[in-house]
């Protein structure tokens, strides 16, 4: 069970100034809809506005979400990449009760893990007194979840056939759009050499790639220059492999992905 290294060093030392939302409105978070969670955060839609939703994660992730917020703005401006963070809505800390933490814990559902028959991981800590919340744009629907670490790749490959039936553009246009997205990924890797670690996104029905989990690489230590270059090559090779699978140029045989 791999927990991120910062997770259970409790007594969190924040390096960034803390912004608390004292009047956060939990009634706008639609807990009636099944959550969509990764290993350390969950997403729920907004009740009042279908174009938005909320990421709810641990207090320990506050710094990395703040760093990711600035990075997202840069990837948009410099590379023309799409990402789902709401402009002018950086993450905030919200005080919660133990009872509420237990409630959040009971709602955790991880689609990638479930797709391959694994249990959803544990996300929230009952002894934390606050959570980090960030307002984000709603995911495009339908979408294909792109990721290469852990169970993400096999879960993606499994959902390709159903996703192909929902495409809104012919395969040649899809291919062209995804190749443009690959060029944007290359541009982002120049902005941030470590971004190849756990690159994730949502591919919409026109082949646009919406970057998510921009903080996933933040806590991962940099590797040696050679390893980093190899990581970039592998990351782009997998992106190309995904384009080939989606546009029927290739079948998924036993393609090597990595956990780390």
PDB file of C-alpha atoms in Angstrom:
ATOM      1  CA  UNK A   1       0.000   0.000   0.000  1.00  0.00           C
ATOM      2  CA  UNK A   2       2.051   2.971  -1.110  1.00  0.00           C
ATOM      3  CA  UNK A   3       1.282   6.203   0.687  1.00  0.00           C
ATOM      4  CA  UNK A   4       2.974   9.353  -0.484  1.00  0.00           C
ATOM      5  CA  UNK A   5       6.018  10.052   1.637  1.00  0.00           C
ATOM      6  CA  UNK A   6       4.650  13.255   3.198  1.00  0.00           C
ATOM      7  CA  UNK A   7       1.486  11.614   4.329  1.00  0.00           C
ATOM      8  CA  UNK A   8       2.056  10.275   7.693  1.00  0.00           C
ATOM      9  CA  UNK A   9       4.652  12.541   9.061  1.00  0.00           C
ATOM     10  CA  UNK A  10       1.876  14.214  11.034  1.00  0.00           C
ATOM     11  CA  UNK A  11       2.639  17.598  12.544  1.00  0.00           C
ATOM     12  CA  UNK A  12       2.734  19.145   9.095  1.00  0.00           C
ATOM     13  CA  UNK A  13       5.175  21.963   8.475  1.00  0.00           C
ATOM     14  CA  UNK A  14       3.690  24.200   5.844  1.00  0.00           C
ATOM     15  CA  UNK A  15       6.186  26.224   3.848  1.00  0.00           C
ATOM     16  CA  UNK A  16       3.487  28.452   2.355  1.00  0.00           C
ATOM     17  CA  UNK A  17       1.234  31.025   4.051  1.00  0.00           C
ATOM     18  CA  UNK A  18      -2.035  29.386   5.024  1.00  0.00           C
ATOM     19  CA  UNK A  19      -5.341  30.594   3.746  1.00  0.00           C
ATOM     20  CA  UNK A  20      -8.349  29.391   5.711  1.00  0.00           C
ATOM     21  CA  UNK A  21     -11.873  29.592   4.346  1.00  0.00           C
ATOM     22  CA  UNK A  22     -13.924  30.292   7.443  1.00  0.00           C
ATOM     23  CA  UNK A  23     -17.223  30.319   5.651  1.00  0.00           C
ATOM     24  CA  UNK A  24     -16.782  27.405   3.243  1.00  0.00           C
ATOM     25  CA  UNK A  25     -20.210  26.221   2.070  1.00  0.00           C
ATOM     26  CA  UNK A  26     -20.289  22.418   2.265  1.00  0.00           C
ATOM     27  CA  UNK A  27     -23.905  22.446   1.086  1.00  0.00           C
ATOM     28  CA  UNK A  28     -22.624  23.245  -2.419  1.00  0.00           C
ATOM     29  CA  UNK A  29     -20.622  19.985  -2.521  1.00  0.00           C
ATOM     30  CA  UNK A  30     -22.847  17.263  -3.991  1.00  0.00           C
ATOM     31  CA  UNK A  31     -22.059  14.313  -1.742  1.00  0.00           C
ATOM     32  CA  UNK A  32     -25.075  12.507  -3.236  1.00  0.00           C
ATOM     33  CA  UNK A  33     -23.023  11.833  -6.359  1.00  0.00           C
ATOM     34  CA  UNK A  34     -20.426   9.059  -6.189  1.00  0.00           C
ATOM     35  CA  UNK A  35     -16.988  10.492  -5.513  1.00  0.00           C
ATOM     36  CA  UNK A  36     -14.142  10.050  -7.936  1.00  0.00           C
ATOM     37  CA  UNK A  37     -10.923   9.609  -5.955  1.00  0.00           C
ATOM     38  CA  UNK A  38      -7.233   9.105  -6.563  1.00  0.00           C
ATOM     39  CA  UNK A  39      -4.893   7.907  -3.832  1.00  0.00           C
ATOM     40  CA  UNK A  40      -5.034  11.162  -1.890  1.00  0.00           C
ATOM     41  CA  UNK A  41      -7.965  13.297  -3.067  1.00  0.00           C
ATOM     42  CA  UNK A  42     -11.610  13.058  -4.077  1.00  0.00           C
ATOM     43  CA  UNK A  43     -13.763  15.052  -6.470  1.00  0.00           C
ATOM     44  CA  UNK A  44     -17.434  15.934  -6.088  1.00  0.00           C
ATOM     45  CA  UNK A  45     -19.553  18.161  -8.332  1.00  0.00           C
ATOM     46  CA  UNK A  46     -21.026  21.483  -7.248  1.00  0.00           C
ATOM     47  CA  UNK A  47     -24.754  21.522  -6.449  1.00  0.00           C
ATOM     48  CA  UNK A  48     -25.307  25.035  -7.797  1.00  0.00           C
ATOM     49  CA  UNK A  49     -23.192  25.033 -10.961  1.00  0.00           C
ATOM     50  CA  UNK A  50     -22.657  21.971 -13.150  1.00  0.00           C
ATOM     51  CA  UNK A  51     -19.530  23.457 -14.724  1.00  0.00           C
ATOM     52  CA  UNK A  52     -17.602  23.249 -11.427  1.00  0.00           C
ATOM     53  CA  UNK A  53     -16.701  20.811  -8.732  1.00  0.00           C
ATOM     54  CA  UNK A  54     -14.492  20.463  -5.672  1.00  0.00           C
ATOM     55  CA  UNK A  55     -11.316  18.559  -4.906  1.00  0.00           C
ATOM     56  CA  UNK A  56     -11.161  17.621  -1.241  1.00  0.00           C
ATOM     57  CA  UNK A  57      -7.807  16.397   0.020  1.00  0.00           C
ATOM     58  CA  UNK A  58      -5.732  16.265   3.198  1.00  0.00           C
ATOM     59  CA  UNK A  59      -4.214  19.181   5.048  1.00  0.00           C
ATOM     60  CA  UNK A  60      -0.800  17.786   4.112  1.00  0.00           C
ATOM     61  CA  UNK A  61      -1.496  18.398   0.415  1.00  0.00           C
ATOM     62  CA  UNK A  62      -2.127  22.119   0.820  1.00  0.00           C
ATOM     63  CA  UNK A  63       1.379  23.215  -0.207  1.00  0.00           C
ATOM     64  CA  UNK A  64       1.597  20.972  -3.249  1.00  0.00           C
ATOM     65  CA  UNK A  65      -1.860  22.080  -4.461  1.00  0.00           C
ATOM     66  CA  UNK A  66      -0.799  25.707  -4.133  1.00  0.00           C
ATOM     67  CA  UNK A  67       2.386  25.012  -6.104  1.00  0.00           C
ATOM     68  CA  UNK A  68       0.349  23.104  -8.718  1.00  0.00           C
ATOM     69  CA  UNK A  69      -2.030  26.057  -9.028  1.00  0.00           C
ATOM     70  CA  UNK A  70       0.767  28.347 -10.234  1.00  0.00           C
ATOM     71  CA  UNK A  71       2.157  25.610 -12.455  1.00  0.00           C
ATOM     72  CA  UNK A  72      -1.272  25.133 -14.093  1.00  0.00           C
ATOM     73  CA  UNK A  73      -1.471  28.808 -14.976  1.00  0.00           C
ATOM     74  CA  UNK A  74       2.014  28.636 -16.514  1.00  0.00           C
ATOM     75  CA  UNK A  75       1.259  25.530 -18.584  1.00  0.00           C
ATOM     76  CA  UNK A  76      -1.823  27.253 -19.986  1.00  0.00           C
ATOM     77  CA  UNK A  77      -0.032  30.501 -20.815  1.00  0.00           C
ATOM     78  CA  UNK A  78       3.207  29.053 -22.131  1.00  0.00           C
ATOM     79  CA  UNK A  79       2.096  25.817 -23.777  1.00  0.00           C
ATOM     80  CA  UNK A  80      -1.587  26.351 -24.550  1.00  0.00           C
ATOM     81  CA  UNK A  81      -2.363  23.270 -22.449  1.00  0.00           C
ATOM     82  CA  UNK A  82      -5.790  22.673 -20.940  1.00  0.00           C
ATOM     83  CA  UNK A  83      -6.152  22.108 -17.202  1.00  0.00           C
ATOM     84  CA  UNK A  84      -9.108  22.060 -14.852  1.00  0.00           C
ATOM     85  CA  UNK A  85      -8.081  24.417 -12.067  1.00  0.00           C
ATOM     86  CA  UNK A  86     -10.490  27.323 -11.699  1.00  0.00           C
ATOM     87  CA  UNK A  87      -8.849  30.694 -12.291  1.00  0.00           C
ATOM     88  CA  UNK A  88      -8.455  32.775  -9.135  1.00  0.00           C
ATOM     89  CA  UNK A  89      -9.561  29.851  -6.959  1.00  0.00           C
ATOM     90  CA  UNK A  90      -6.444  28.435  -5.288  1.00  0.00           C
ATOM     91  CA  UNK A  91      -6.779  25.781  -2.601  1.00  0.00           C
ATOM     92  CA  UNK A  92      -7.952  26.780   0.881  1.00  0.00           C
ATOM     93  CA  UNK A  93      -7.897  25.044   4.252  1.00  0.00           C
ATOM     94  CA  UNK A  94     -11.238  24.291   5.891  1.00  0.00           C
ATOM     95  CA  UNK A  95     -11.631  23.255   9.529  1.00  0.00           C
ATOM     96  CA  UNK A  96     -13.648  20.065  10.027  1.00  0.00           C
ATOM     97  CA  UNK A  97     -14.814  17.825  12.860  1.00  0.00           C
ATOM     98  CA  UNK A  98     -13.676  14.229  13.391  1.00  0.00           C
ATOM     99  CA  UNK A  99     -17.234  13.172  12.644  1.00  0.00           C
ATOM    100  CA  UNK A 100     -17.083  14.931   9.252  1.00  0.00           C
ATOM    101  CA  UNK A 101     -13.687  13.329   8.488  1.00  0.00           C
ATOM    102  CA  UNK A 102     -15.216   9.900   9.106  1.00  0.00           C
ATOM    103  CA  UNK A 103     -18.104  10.833   6.818  1.00  0.00           C
ATOM    104  CA  UNK A 104     -15.695  11.840   4.021  1.00  0.00           C
ATOM    105  CA  UNK A 105     -13.804   8.566   4.523  1.00  0.00           C
ATOM    106  CA  UNK A 106     -16.996   6.594   4.045  1.00  0.00           C
ATOM    107  CA  UNK A 107     -17.525   8.156   0.597  1.00  0.00           C
ATOM    108  CA  UNK A 108     -14.171   7.265  -0.991  1.00  0.00           C
ATOM    109  CA  UNK A 109     -14.425   5.543  -4.402  1.00  0.00           C
ATOM    110  CA  UNK A 110     -11.412   5.071  -6.701  1.00  0.00           C
ATOM    111  CA  UNK A 111     -12.526   4.213 -10.267  1.00  0.00           C
ATOM    112  CA  UNK A 112      -9.082   3.076 -11.555  1.00  0.00           C
ATOM    113  CA  UNK A 113      -8.598   0.661  -8.667  1.00  0.00           C
ATOM    114  CA  UNK A 114     -12.190  -0.587  -8.881  1.00  0.00           C
ATOM    115  CA  UNK A 115     -11.865  -1.164 -12.650  1.00  0.00           C
ATOM    116  CA  UNK A 116      -9.127  -3.697 -12.039  1.00  0.00           C
ATOM    117  CA  UNK A 117     -10.899  -5.242  -9.049  1.00  0.00           C
ATOM    118  CA  UNK A 118      -8.882  -3.583  -6.283  1.00  0.00           C
ATOM    119  CA  UNK A 119     -10.225  -1.816  -3.211  1.00  0.00           C
ATOM    120  CA  UNK A 120     -10.296   1.979  -3.045  1.00  0.00           C
ATOM    121  CA  UNK A 121      -7.410   3.319  -0.947  1.00  0.00           C
ATOM    122  CA  UNK A 122      -7.874   5.180   2.279  1.00  0.00           C
ATOM    123  CA  UNK A 123      -7.716   8.962   1.652  1.00  0.00           C
ATOM    124  CA  UNK A 124      -8.553  11.000   4.768  1.00  0.00           C
ATOM    125  CA  UNK A 125      -7.053  11.073   8.270  1.00  0.00           C
ATOM    126  CA  UNK A 126      -9.476  11.183  11.165  1.00  0.00           C
ATOM    127  CA  UNK A 127      -6.975  12.973  13.398  1.00  0.00           C
ATOM    128  CA  UNK A 128      -6.599  15.900  10.974  1.00  0.00           C
ATOM    129  CA  UNK A 129      -8.473  19.025  12.026  1.00  0.00           C
ATOM    130  CA  UNK A 130      -8.779  20.442   8.534  1.00  0.00           C
ATOM    131  CA  UNK A 131      -8.945  19.481   4.874  1.00  0.00           C
ATOM    132  CA  UNK A 132      -7.696  21.246   1.760  1.00  0.00           C
ATOM    133  CA  UNK A 133     -10.419  22.170  -0.731  1.00  0.00           C
ATOM    134  CA  UNK A 134      -9.971  23.467  -4.254  1.00  0.00           C
ATOM    135  CA  UNK A 135     -12.676  24.534  -6.679  1.00  0.00           C
ATOM    136  CA  UNK A 136     -12.021  23.103 -10.150  1.00  0.00           C
ATOM    137  CA  UNK A 137     -13.738  23.013 -13.530  1.00  0.00           C
ATOM    138  CA  UNK A 138     -15.933  19.944 -13.987  1.00  0.00           C
ATOM    139  CA  UNK A 139     -14.387  17.090 -15.942  1.00  0.00           C
ATOM    140  CA  UNK A 140     -15.425  16.910 -19.594  1.00  0.00           C
ATOM    141  CA  UNK A 141     -17.996  14.157 -20.044  1.00  0.00           C
ATOM    142  CA  UNK A 142     -17.550  11.559 -21.329  1.00  0.00           C
ATOM    143  CA  UNK A 143     -13.790  11.231 -20.979  1.00  0.00           C
ATOM    144  CA  UNK A 144     -11.003   8.683 -20.925  1.00  0.00           C
ATOM    145  CA  UNK A 145      -8.756   8.858 -17.860  1.00  0.00           C
ATOM    146  CA  UNK A 146      -5.119   8.837 -18.982  1.00  0.00           C
ATOM    147  CA  UNK A 147      -2.408   7.683 -16.629  1.00  0.00           C
ATOM    148  CA  UNK A 148       0.517   5.280 -16.745  1.00  0.00           C
ATOM    149  CA  UNK A 149       1.428   4.580 -13.110  1.00  0.00           C
ATOM    150  CA  UNK A 150       0.082   1.645 -11.134  1.00  0.00           C
ATOM    151  CA  UNK A 151      -3.401   0.520 -12.139  1.00  0.00           C
ATOM    152  CA  UNK A 152      -4.081   3.594 -14.291  1.00  0.00           C
ATOM    153  CA  UNK A 153      -2.823   2.178 -17.605  1.00  0.00           C
ATOM    154  CA  UNK A 154      -4.691  -1.174 -17.507  1.00  0.00           C
ATOM    155  CA  UNK A 155      -7.832   0.618 -16.299  1.00  0.00           C
ATOM    156  CA  UNK A 156      -7.543   3.042 -19.238  1.00  0.00           C
ATOM    157  CA  UNK A 157      -6.997   0.312 -21.819  1.00  0.00           C
ATOM    158  CA  UNK A 158     -10.068  -1.486 -20.495  1.00  0.00           C
ATOM    159  CA  UNK A 159     -12.235   1.597 -21.019  1.00  0.00           C
ATOM    160  CA  UNK A 160     -10.988   2.391 -24.556  1.00  0.00           C
ATOM    161  CA  UNK A 161     -13.627   0.401 -26.548  1.00  0.00           C
ATOM    162  CA  UNK A 162     -16.574   2.074 -24.792  1.00  0.00           C
ATOM    163  CA  UNK A 163     -14.904   5.470 -25.149  1.00  0.00           C
ATOM    164  CA  UNK A 164     -14.291   4.966 -28.883  1.00  0.00           C
ATOM    165  CA  UNK A 165     -18.034   4.633 -29.414  1.00  0.00           C
ATOM    166  CA  UNK A 166     -18.537   8.095 -27.908  1.00  0.00           C
ATOM    167  CA  UNK A 167     -15.994   9.964 -30.042  1.00  0.00           C
ATOM    168  CA  UNK A 168     -17.329  13.084 -31.732  1.00  0.00           C
ATOM    169  CA  UNK A 169     -14.649  13.395 -34.406  1.00  0.00           C
ATOM    170  CA  UNK A 170     -13.302  10.992 -37.064  1.00  0.00           C
ATOM    171  CA  UNK A 171     -10.168   9.075 -36.127  1.00  0.00           C
ATOM    172  CA  UNK A 172      -7.841  11.183 -38.303  1.00  0.00           C
ATOM    173  CA  UNK A 173      -8.994  14.367 -36.546  1.00  0.00           C
ATOM    174  CA  UNK A 174      -8.693  12.640 -33.168  1.00  0.00           C
ATOM    175  CA  UNK A 175      -5.152  11.638 -34.063  1.00  0.00           C
ATOM    176  CA  UNK A 176      -4.229  15.153 -35.173  1.00  0.00           C
ATOM    177  CA  UNK A 177      -5.660  16.677 -31.978  1.00  0.00           C
ATOM    178  CA  UNK A 178      -3.844  14.198 -29.757  1.00  0.00           C
ATOM    179  CA  UNK A 179      -0.569  14.795 -31.602  1.00  0.00           C
ATOM    180  CA  UNK A 180      -0.972  18.515 -30.881  1.00  0.00           C
ATOM    181  CA  UNK A 181      -1.530  17.571 -27.228  1.00  0.00           C
ATOM    182  CA  UNK A 182       1.681  15.532 -27.281  1.00  0.00           C
ATOM    183  CA  UNK A 183       3.565  18.635 -28.463  1.00  0.00           C
ATOM    184  CA  UNK A 184       2.044  20.523 -25.521  1.00  0.00           C
ATOM    185  CA  UNK A 185       3.275  17.805 -23.156  1.00  0.00           C
ATOM    186  CA  UNK A 186       6.797  18.281 -24.569  1.00  0.00           C
ATOM    187  CA  UNK A 187       6.473  22.016 -23.960  1.00  0.00           C
ATOM    188  CA  UNK A 188       5.354  21.416 -20.353  1.00  0.00           C
ATOM    189  CA  UNK A 189       8.305  19.086 -19.780  1.00  0.00           C
ATOM    190  CA  UNK A 190      10.579  21.983 -20.717  1.00  0.00           C
ATOM    191  CA  UNK A 191       8.781  24.164 -18.141  1.00  0.00           C
ATOM    192  CA  UNK A 192       8.998  21.502 -15.463  1.00  0.00           C
ATOM    193  CA  UNK A 193      11.452  18.654 -15.948  1.00  0.00           C
ATOM    194  CA  UNK A 194       9.797  16.517 -13.274  1.00  0.00           C
ATOM    195  CA  UNK A 195       6.289  16.574 -14.746  1.00  0.00           C
ATOM    196  CA  UNK A 196       6.752  13.225 -16.509  1.00  0.00           C
ATOM    197  CA  UNK A 197       6.344  11.529 -13.129  1.00  0.00           C
ATOM    198  CA  UNK A 198       2.728  10.385 -12.996  1.00  0.00           C
ATOM    199  CA  UNK A 199       1.436  12.526 -15.891  1.00  0.00           C
ATOM    200  CA  UNK A 200      -2.364  12.332 -15.892  1.00  0.00           C
ATOM    201  CA  UNK A 201      -5.201  13.807 -17.852  1.00  0.00           C
ATOM    202  CA  UNK A 202      -8.734  13.440 -19.141  1.00  0.00           C
ATOM    203  CA  UNK A 203      -9.139  12.952 -22.872  1.00  0.00           C
ATOM    204  CA  UNK A 204     -12.418  14.347 -24.169  1.00  0.00           C
ATOM    205  CA  UNK A 205     -14.464  13.063 -27.123  1.00  0.00           C
ATOM    206  CA  UNK A 206     -12.674  15.404 -29.542  1.00  0.00           C
ATOM    207  CA  UNK A 207      -9.206  14.309 -28.455  1.00  0.00           C
ATOM    208  CA  UNK A 208      -8.338  17.278 -26.264  1.00  0.00           C
ATOM    209  CA  UNK A 209      -6.212  16.459 -23.228  1.00  0.00           C
ATOM    210  CA  UNK A 210      -7.131  18.145 -19.928  1.00  0.00           C
ATOM    211  CA  UNK A 211      -4.248  17.897 -17.455  1.00  0.00           C
ATOM    212  CA  UNK A 212      -5.239  16.850 -13.930  1.00  0.00           C
ATOM    213  CA  UNK A 213      -3.399  16.030 -10.709  1.00  0.00           C
ATOM    214  CA  UNK A 214      -0.790  18.679 -11.444  1.00  0.00           C
ATOM    215  CA  UNK A 215       0.590  18.185  -7.947  1.00  0.00           C
ATOM    216  CA  UNK A 216       1.350  14.478  -8.438  1.00  0.00           C
ATOM    217  CA  UNK A 217       4.962  15.184  -9.414  1.00  0.00           C
ATOM    218  CA  UNK A 218       5.557  17.903  -6.784  1.00  0.00           C
ATOM    219  CA  UNK A 219       6.471  15.583  -3.926  1.00  0.00           C
ATOM    220  CA  UNK A 220       8.377  13.117  -6.143  1.00  0.00           C
ATOM    221  CA  UNK A 221      12.121  13.717  -5.862  1.00  0.00           C
ATOM    222  CA  UNK A 222      14.021  14.664  -9.015  1.00  0.00           C
ATOM    223  CA  UNK A 223      16.041  11.864 -10.582  1.00  0.00           C
ATOM    224  CA  UNK A 224      19.489  11.999 -12.161  1.00  0.00           C
ATOM    225  CA  UNK A 225      19.651  13.782 -15.556  1.00  0.00           C
ATOM    226  CA  UNK A 226      20.014  10.463 -17.418  1.00  0.00           C
ATOM    227  CA  UNK A 227      17.079   8.896 -15.584  1.00  0.00           C
ATOM    228  CA  UNK A 228      15.045  12.028 -16.162  1.00  0.00           C
ATOM    229  CA  UNK A 229      15.744  11.963 -19.903  1.00  0.00           C
ATOM    230  CA  UNK A 230      14.785   8.291 -20.010  1.00  0.00           C
ATOM    231  CA  UNK A 231      11.625   9.165 -18.063  1.00  0.00           C
ATOM    232  CA  UNK A 232      10.727  11.843 -20.614  1.00  0.00           C
ATOM    233  CA  UNK A 233      11.251   9.421 -23.501  1.00  0.00           C
ATOM    234  CA  UNK A 234       9.146   6.757 -21.856  1.00  0.00           C
ATOM    235  CA  UNK A 235       6.410   9.233 -20.980  1.00  0.00           C
ATOM    236  CA  UNK A 236       6.167  10.469 -24.585  1.00  0.00           C
ATOM    237  CA  UNK A 237       6.373   6.913 -25.924  1.00  0.00           C
ATOM    238  CA  UNK A 238       3.404   5.925 -23.752  1.00  0.00           C
ATOM    239  CA  UNK A 239       1.495   8.996 -24.907  1.00  0.00           C
ATOM    240  CA  UNK A 240       2.113   7.921 -28.509  1.00  0.00           C
ATOM    241  CA  UNK A 241       1.079   4.367 -27.631  1.00  0.00           C
ATOM    242  CA  UNK A 242      -2.197   5.725 -26.244  1.00  0.00           C
ATOM    243  CA  UNK A 243      -2.788   7.689 -29.486  1.00  0.00           C
ATOM    244  CA  UNK A 244      -2.184   4.497 -31.480  1.00  0.00           C
ATOM    245  CA  UNK A 245      -4.520   2.421 -29.317  1.00  0.00           C
ATOM    246  CA  UNK A 246      -7.283   5.047 -29.504  1.00  0.00           C
ATOM    247  CA  UNK A 247      -6.985   5.520 -33.255  1.00  0.00           C
ATOM    248  CA  UNK A 248      -6.815   1.754 -33.883  1.00  0.00           C
ATOM    249  CA  UNK A 249      -3.232   1.848 -35.160  1.00  0.00           C
ATOM    250  CA  UNK A 250      -2.202  -0.588 -32.482  1.00  0.00           C
ATOM    251  CA  UNK A 251      -3.568  -3.149 -30.099  1.00  0.00           C
ATOM    252  CA  UNK A 252      -2.590  -3.247 -26.466  1.00  0.00           C
ATOM    253  CA  UNK A 253      -0.312  -6.259 -26.268  1.00  0.00           C
ATOM    254  CA  UNK A 254       1.837  -6.501 -23.172  1.00  0.00           C
ATOM    255  CA  UNK A 255       3.071  -2.959 -23.127  1.00  0.00           C
ATOM    256  CA  UNK A 256       5.446  -2.160 -20.314  1.00  0.00           C
ATOM    257  CA  UNK A 257       4.311   0.625 -18.038  1.00  0.00           C
ATOM    258  CA  UNK A 258       5.858   1.461 -14.732  1.00  0.00           C
ATOM    259  CA  UNK A 259       4.919   2.076 -11.177  1.00  0.00           C
ATOM    260  CA  UNK A 260       7.701   4.528 -10.640  1.00  0.00           C
TER     261      UNK A 260
END
